Amino acid sequence: MRPRIIAITGATASGKSALAMQLAQQLGGEIVCMDSMQIYRGMDIGTAKPTPAERQTVPHHMLDVVPPDAPYTVADYAEAASAVIRGILSRGKLPLLVGGTGLYLKALMHGLSLGVSRSDPAIRARLEAIADQPGGKQQLHRMLSQVDEASAKKLHPNDLRRVIRAIEVYELTGTPLSQTRQEEAGEFTVLPLAIRMEREQLFARIEMRVDQMLEMGLFSEVKSLLEAGVSPEAQAMQGIGYKEMVPAVQGILPVEEARRQIILNTRHYAKRQETWFKGEPATCWLAAENALPLAGEAIAAFLADTQHQAKE
């Protein structure tokens, strides 16, 4: 029987961290951060990392994993987080995945097959060079149609990233992406608990969070990263809050305009997160105003079912 673990997830600024802290203290849990930006060192304010006091109160893992100029993949996260989870379980503690990165959750819930997780920079570069030519997007789409008609019918030629990925998978595996089993049974059985908050309240919290980040020194944090040699094109610098603040630090954009863009992009991101978690059938939704007791009930039932199966 696969070990059972809990995920506290949902849209950004919906209260995941606060709920996780309460649950961890009540249940003797340890937090495994599930955020694609919090894995970077030196990026604290714009990622809303747990405070030193919170980390001292409850053990936190998967923070500050790599420097901000290093690439980091979903497969990297799944491997490292799985090892951390096994360690927590071995200590008799309850792992609590906390964050809103849906692909990280998917990798831990369902696993990633080798054929889909592999990548080849040379293939990518060749296909991207084709895309840069006049009519290149249409040419790539025709190439995809020849090897994976089902995927080509689903993808628009302008969806360049997915078109390239589908061709790459075929060239790597010899199997069309549409016929590749992308999901496998993961190592763990996960109960995803997602906080649902009224849109107006969520947007107000997002605006408040952005203002807090600016007050805490987001501008200075981005400035320090650039001065340390981190490229504006680095993967880490594409995160919301950083990509908008870079031109402000460079004197190209007023800080107030960067603030407006951060708020707008965060709102759009929150909508995408909600859509993603609605698409995961296992998601258990918690009303924000009653999240703690609802989470407690769901977790108790989930873990009791584990004990029942073990006895059988």
Coordinates of C-alpha atoms in Angstrom, one line a residue:
M1 CA 0.0 0.0 0.0
R2 CA 1.4 3.4 -1.0
P3 CA 2.0 5.9 1.8
R4 CA -0.7 8.6 2.1
I5 CA 0.2 12.3 2.3
I6 CA -1.6 15.6 2.3
A7 CA -1.4 18.5 -0.1
I8 CA -2.6 22.0 0.9
T9 CA -3.0 23.8 -2.4
G10 CA -5.1 26.4 -4.3
A11 CA -4.7 29.8 -5.8
T12 CA -1.9 32.2 -4.7
A13 CA -2.7 34.3 -1.6
S14 CA -5.6 32.1 -0.7
G15 CA -4.2 31.2 2.8
K16 CA -2.4 27.9 2.1
S17 CA 0.6 28.6 4.3
A18 CA -1.4 29.7 7.3
L19 CA -3.7 26.6 7.1
A20 CA -0.7 24.3 6.7
M21 CA 1.1 25.8 9.8
Q22 CA -2.1 25.2 11.9
L23 CA -2.4 21.6 10.6
A24 CA 1.3 20.8 11.0
Q25 CA 1.2 21.9 14.6
Q26 CA -2.0 19.9 15.3
L27 CA -1.0 16.7 13.5
G28 CA 2.7 16.6 14.1
G29 CA 3.5 17.3 10.4
E30 CA 6.4 18.7 8.5
I31 CA 5.9 21.0 5.5
V32 CA 7.3 20.2 2.0
C33 CA 7.1 23.3 0.0
M34 CA 5.5 22.8 -3.5
D35 CA 6.3 26.1 -5.1
S36 CA 8.4 26.4 -8.3
M37 CA 9.8 29.8 -7.2
Q38 CA 10.6 29.1 -3.5
I39 CA 13.2 26.5 -4.6
Y40 CA 15.5 29.4 -5.5
R41 CA 18.0 30.9 -3.0
G42 CA 18.0 34.6 -2.6
M43 CA 14.5 35.0 -3.8
D44 CA 12.6 35.5 -0.6
I45 CA 10.3 38.5 -0.8
G46 CA 8.8 38.0 -4.2
T47 CA 8.1 34.3 -3.5
A48 CA 6.5 34.9 -0.1
K49 CA 8.7 32.3 1.5
P50 CA 7.9 31.2 5.0
T51 CA 9.4 33.4 7.7
P52 CA 12.3 32.3 9.9
A53 CA 9.9 32.1 12.8
E54 CA 7.6 29.8 10.8
R55 CA 10.5 27.6 9.8
Q56 CA 11.5 27.4 13.5
T57 CA 8.0 26.4 14.6
V58 CA 7.5 23.8 11.9
P59 CA 10.2 22.0 9.9
H60 CA 10.1 23.2 6.2
H61 CA 11.7 21.4 3.3
M62 CA 12.4 22.1 -0.4
L63 CA 13.2 25.7 0.1
D64 CA 16.4 27.4 -1.2
V65 CA 17.4 24.3 -3.2
V66 CA 19.3 25.9 -6.1
P67 CA 20.8 29.3 -7.0
P68 CA 18.6 31.6 -9.0
D69 CA 20.6 31.2 -12.2
A70 CA 20.2 27.4 -12.2
P71 CA 17.6 25.6 -14.3
Y72 CA 15.2 23.3 -12.4
T73 CA 12.7 20.8 -13.8
V74 CA 9.6 19.1 -12.6
A75 CA 11.5 15.9 -12.7
D76 CA 14.2 17.4 -10.4
Y77 CA 11.6 18.5 -8.0
A78 CA 9.8 15.1 -8.0
E79 CA 13.0 13.2 -7.2
A80 CA 14.1 15.5 -4.4
A81 CA 10.7 16.0 -2.8
S82 CA 10.1 12.2 -2.9
A83 CA 13.3 11.6 -0.9
V84 CA 12.3 14.3 1.6
I85 CA 8.8 12.8 2.0
R86 CA 10.3 9.3 2.6
G87 CA 12.5 10.8 5.3
I88 CA 9.5 12.5 7.0
L89 CA 7.6 9.3 7.0
S90 CA 10.5 7.3 8.4
R91 CA 10.4 9.7 11.4
G92 CA 6.8 8.9 12.0
K93 CA 5.7 12.4 10.9
L94 CA 3.0 13.5 8.5
P95 CA 4.2 15.2 5.2
L96 CA 2.2 18.2 4.2
L97 CA 2.8 19.4 0.6
V98 CA 2.1 23.1 0.5
G99 CA 2.0 25.3 -2.6
G100 CA 0.2 26.1 -5.8
T101 CA 2.5 24.6 -8.5
G102 CA 0.1 22.1 -10.1
L103 CA 2.8 20.3 -12.1
Y104 CA 4.8 19.5 -9.0
L105 CA 1.6 18.0 -7.4
K106 CA 0.9 16.1 -10.6
A107 CA 4.4 14.6 -10.6
L108 CA 4.1 13.4 -7.0
M109 CA 0.5 12.1 -7.4
H110 CA 0.8 10.4 -10.8
G111 CA 4.5 10.1 -11.5
L112 CA 6.3 11.1 -14.7
S113 CA 7.2 8.5 -17.3
L114 CA 10.7 8.5 -18.6
G115 CA 9.6 9.1 -22.2
V116 CA 7.8 12.3 -21.3
S117 CA 10.2 13.7 -18.7
R118 CA 13.3 13.4 -20.9
S119 CA 14.4 16.3 -23.0
D120 CA 17.1 16.9 -25.6
P121 CA 18.5 20.5 -25.9
A122 CA 19.9 19.7 -29.4
I123 CA 16.4 18.7 -30.7
R124 CA 14.8 21.7 -29.1
A125 CA 17.4 24.1 -30.6
R126 CA 16.9 22.6 -34.1
L127 CA 13.1 22.9 -33.8
E128 CA 13.2 26.4 -32.4
A129 CA 15.5 27.5 -35.3
I130 CA 12.8 26.3 -37.7
A131 CA 10.2 28.3 -35.8
D132 CA 12.3 31.5 -36.2
Q133 CA 12.1 31.2 -39.9
P134 CA 9.3 32.8 -42.0
G135 CA 6.3 30.4 -41.8
G136 CA 8.3 28.3 -39.3
K137 CA 5.3 27.8 -36.9
Q138 CA 3.2 26.4 -39.7
Q139 CA 6.1 24.2 -40.9
L140 CA 6.5 22.7 -37.4
H141 CA 2.8 22.1 -37.2
R142 CA 2.9 20.2 -40.5
M143 CA 5.9 18.2 -39.2
L144 CA 3.8 17.3 -36.1
S145 CA 0.8 16.3 -38.3
Q146 CA 3.0 13.7 -40.1
V147 CA 4.1 11.9 -36.9
D148 CA 1.3 12.6 -34.5
E149 CA -1.9 13.7 -36.2
A150 CA -4.0 13.5 -33.0
S151 CA -1.7 15.9 -31.1
A152 CA -1.6 18.2 -34.2
K153 CA -5.4 18.4 -34.3
K154 CA -5.4 19.5 -30.6
L155 CA -2.7 22.1 -30.9
H156 CA -2.8 25.5 -32.7
P157 CA 0.4 26.3 -34.7
N158 CA 0.9 29.3 -32.4
D159 CA 1.1 27.0 -29.4
L160 CA 4.8 26.7 -30.2
R161 CA 6.0 25.3 -26.9
R162 CA 3.6 22.3 -27.0
V163 CA 4.1 21.7 -30.7
I164 CA 7.9 21.5 -30.2
R165 CA 7.5 19.3 -27.2
A166 CA 5.2 16.8 -29.1
I167 CA 7.7 16.6 -31.9
E168 CA 10.6 16.2 -29.4
V169 CA 8.8 13.3 -27.6
Y170 CA 8.3 11.5 -30.9
E171 CA 11.9 11.9 -31.9
L172 CA 13.1 10.7 -28.5
T173 CA 10.8 7.8 -28.1
G174 CA 9.5 6.9 -31.5
T175 CA 6.0 7.0 -30.1
P176 CA 3.5 9.9 -30.6
L177 CA 2.8 11.9 -27.5
S178 CA -0.9 11.2 -28.0
Q179 CA -0.2 7.5 -27.6
T180 CA 2.3 7.9 -24.7
R181 CA 1.2 7.0 -21.3
Q182 CA 2.1 10.2 -19.6
E183 CA 0.8 9.4 -16.2
E184 CA 1.8 6.5 -14.0
A185 CA 1.0 5.5 -10.4
G186 CA 3.0 7.8 -8.2
E187 CA 4.9 6.6 -5.2
F188 CA 2.4 8.2 -2.8
T189 CA -1.4 8.5 -2.5
V190 CA -2.1 12.2 -2.1
L191 CA -5.1 14.0 -0.8
P192 CA -5.1 17.5 -2.4
L193 CA -7.0 20.0 -0.2
A194 CA -7.6 23.2 -2.2
I195 CA -8.8 26.4 -0.6
R196 CA -11.7 28.1 -2.4
M197 CA -12.1 31.8 -1.8
E198 CA -14.5 34.3 -3.3
R199 CA -12.9 36.1 -6.3
E200 CA -13.3 39.6 -4.9
Q201 CA -11.7 38.6 -1.6
L202 CA -8.9 36.8 -3.3
F203 CA -8.1 39.8 -5.5
A204 CA -8.0 42.1 -2.5
R205 CA -5.6 39.7 -0.8
I206 CA -3.4 39.6 -3.9
E207 CA -3.2 43.4 -4.0
M208 CA -2.4 43.5 -0.3
R209 CA 0.3 40.9 -0.7
V210 CA 2.0 42.8 -3.6
D211 CA 2.0 46.0 -1.5
Q212 CA 3.6 44.1 1.4
M213 CA 6.3 42.7 -0.9
L214 CA 7.1 46.2 -2.1
E215 CA 7.3 47.5 1.4
M216 CA 9.6 44.7 2.4
G217 CA 12.0 45.6 -0.4
L218 CA 11.1 43.7 -3.6
F219 CA 12.8 46.4 -5.6
S220 CA 16.0 46.0 -3.7
E221 CA 15.8 42.2 -3.9
V222 CA 15.6 42.2 -7.7
K223 CA 18.3 44.9 -7.9
S224 CA 20.6 42.7 -5.8
L225 CA 19.9 39.6 -8.0
L226 CA 20.8 41.6 -11.1
E227 CA 23.9 43.1 -9.6
A228 CA 25.0 39.5 -8.6
G229 CA 25.0 38.6 -12.2
V230 CA 21.6 36.8 -12.5
S231 CA 20.4 37.3 -16.0
P232 CA 16.9 38.8 -16.6
E233 CA 16.4 35.9 -19.0
A234 CA 17.1 33.2 -16.3
Q235 CA 14.3 30.8 -15.5
A236 CA 13.9 32.1 -12.0
M237 CA 13.6 35.7 -13.2
Q238 CA 10.5 34.8 -15.2
G239 CA 8.5 34.4 -12.1
I240 CA 5.7 36.9 -11.4
G241 CA 7.0 39.8 -9.3
Y242 CA 10.5 39.5 -10.7
K243 CA 10.0 39.8 -14.5
E244 CA 7.8 42.9 -14.0
M245 CA 10.3 44.5 -11.5
V246 CA 13.4 44.1 -13.7
P247 CA 12.5 47.0 -16.0
A248 CA 11.7 49.1 -13.0
V249 CA 15.1 48.4 -11.5
Q250 CA 16.6 49.2 -14.9
G251 CA 14.8 52.6 -15.0
I252 CA 12.7 51.6 -18.0
L253 CA 9.4 51.3 -16.1
P254 CA 7.9 53.3 -13.1
V255 CA 7.6 51.2 -10.0
E256 CA 3.9 52.0 -9.8
E257 CA 3.4 50.5 -13.3
A258 CA 5.4 47.4 -12.3
R259 CA 3.1 47.1 -9.2
R260 CA 0.1 47.3 -11.5
Q261 CA 1.5 44.6 -13.8
I262 CA 2.4 42.3 -10.9
I263 CA -1.2 42.6 -9.5
L264 CA -2.7 41.9 -12.9
N265 CA -0.5 39.0 -13.7
T266 CA -1.0 37.5 -10.3
R267 CA -4.7 37.7 -10.7
H268 CA -4.5 35.9 -14.1
Y269 CA -2.2 33.2 -12.5
A270 CA -4.6 32.7 -9.6
K271 CA -7.4 32.0 -12.2
R272 CA -5.2 29.5 -14.0
Q273 CA -4.4 27.8 -10.8
E274 CA -8.1 27.4 -9.9
T275 CA -8.8 26.0 -13.3
W276 CA -6.0 23.5 -13.0
F277 CA -7.1 22.2 -9.6
K278 CA -10.7 21.9 -10.8
G279 CA -9.3 19.6 -13.4
E280 CA -7.8 17.2 -10.9
P281 CA -10.6 14.8 -9.9
A282 CA -9.1 14.0 -6.5
T283 CA -9.2 17.7 -5.3
C284 CA -11.2 18.3 -2.1
W285 CA -12.3 21.9 -2.0
L286 CA -12.4 23.8 1.3
A287 CA -14.3 27.0 1.8
A288 CA -11.8 29.6 3.0
E289 CA -13.9 30.8 5.9
N290 CA -14.1 27.3 7.3
A291 CA -10.9 25.7 6.0
L292 CA -9.4 24.4 9.2
P293 CA -12.2 22.3 10.5
L294 CA -13.1 21.0 7.0
A295 CA -9.4 20.1 6.4
G296 CA -9.3 18.3 9.7
E297 CA -12.3 16.2 8.9
A298 CA -11.0 15.3 5.4
I299 CA -7.6 14.4 6.7
A300 CA -9.0 12.3 9.5
A301 CA -11.2 10.3 7.1
F302 CA -8.3 9.9 4.6
L303 CA -5.9 8.6 7.3
A304 CA -8.5 6.4 8.9
D305 CA -9.1 4.8 5.5
T306 CA -5.4 4.0 5.4
Q307 CA -5.5 2.3 8.8
H308 CA -8.5 0.3 7.7
Q309 CA -6.8 -0.9 4.6
A310 CA -3.7 -1.8 6.5
K311 CA -5.7 -4.0 8.9
E312 CA -7.3 -5.8 5.9

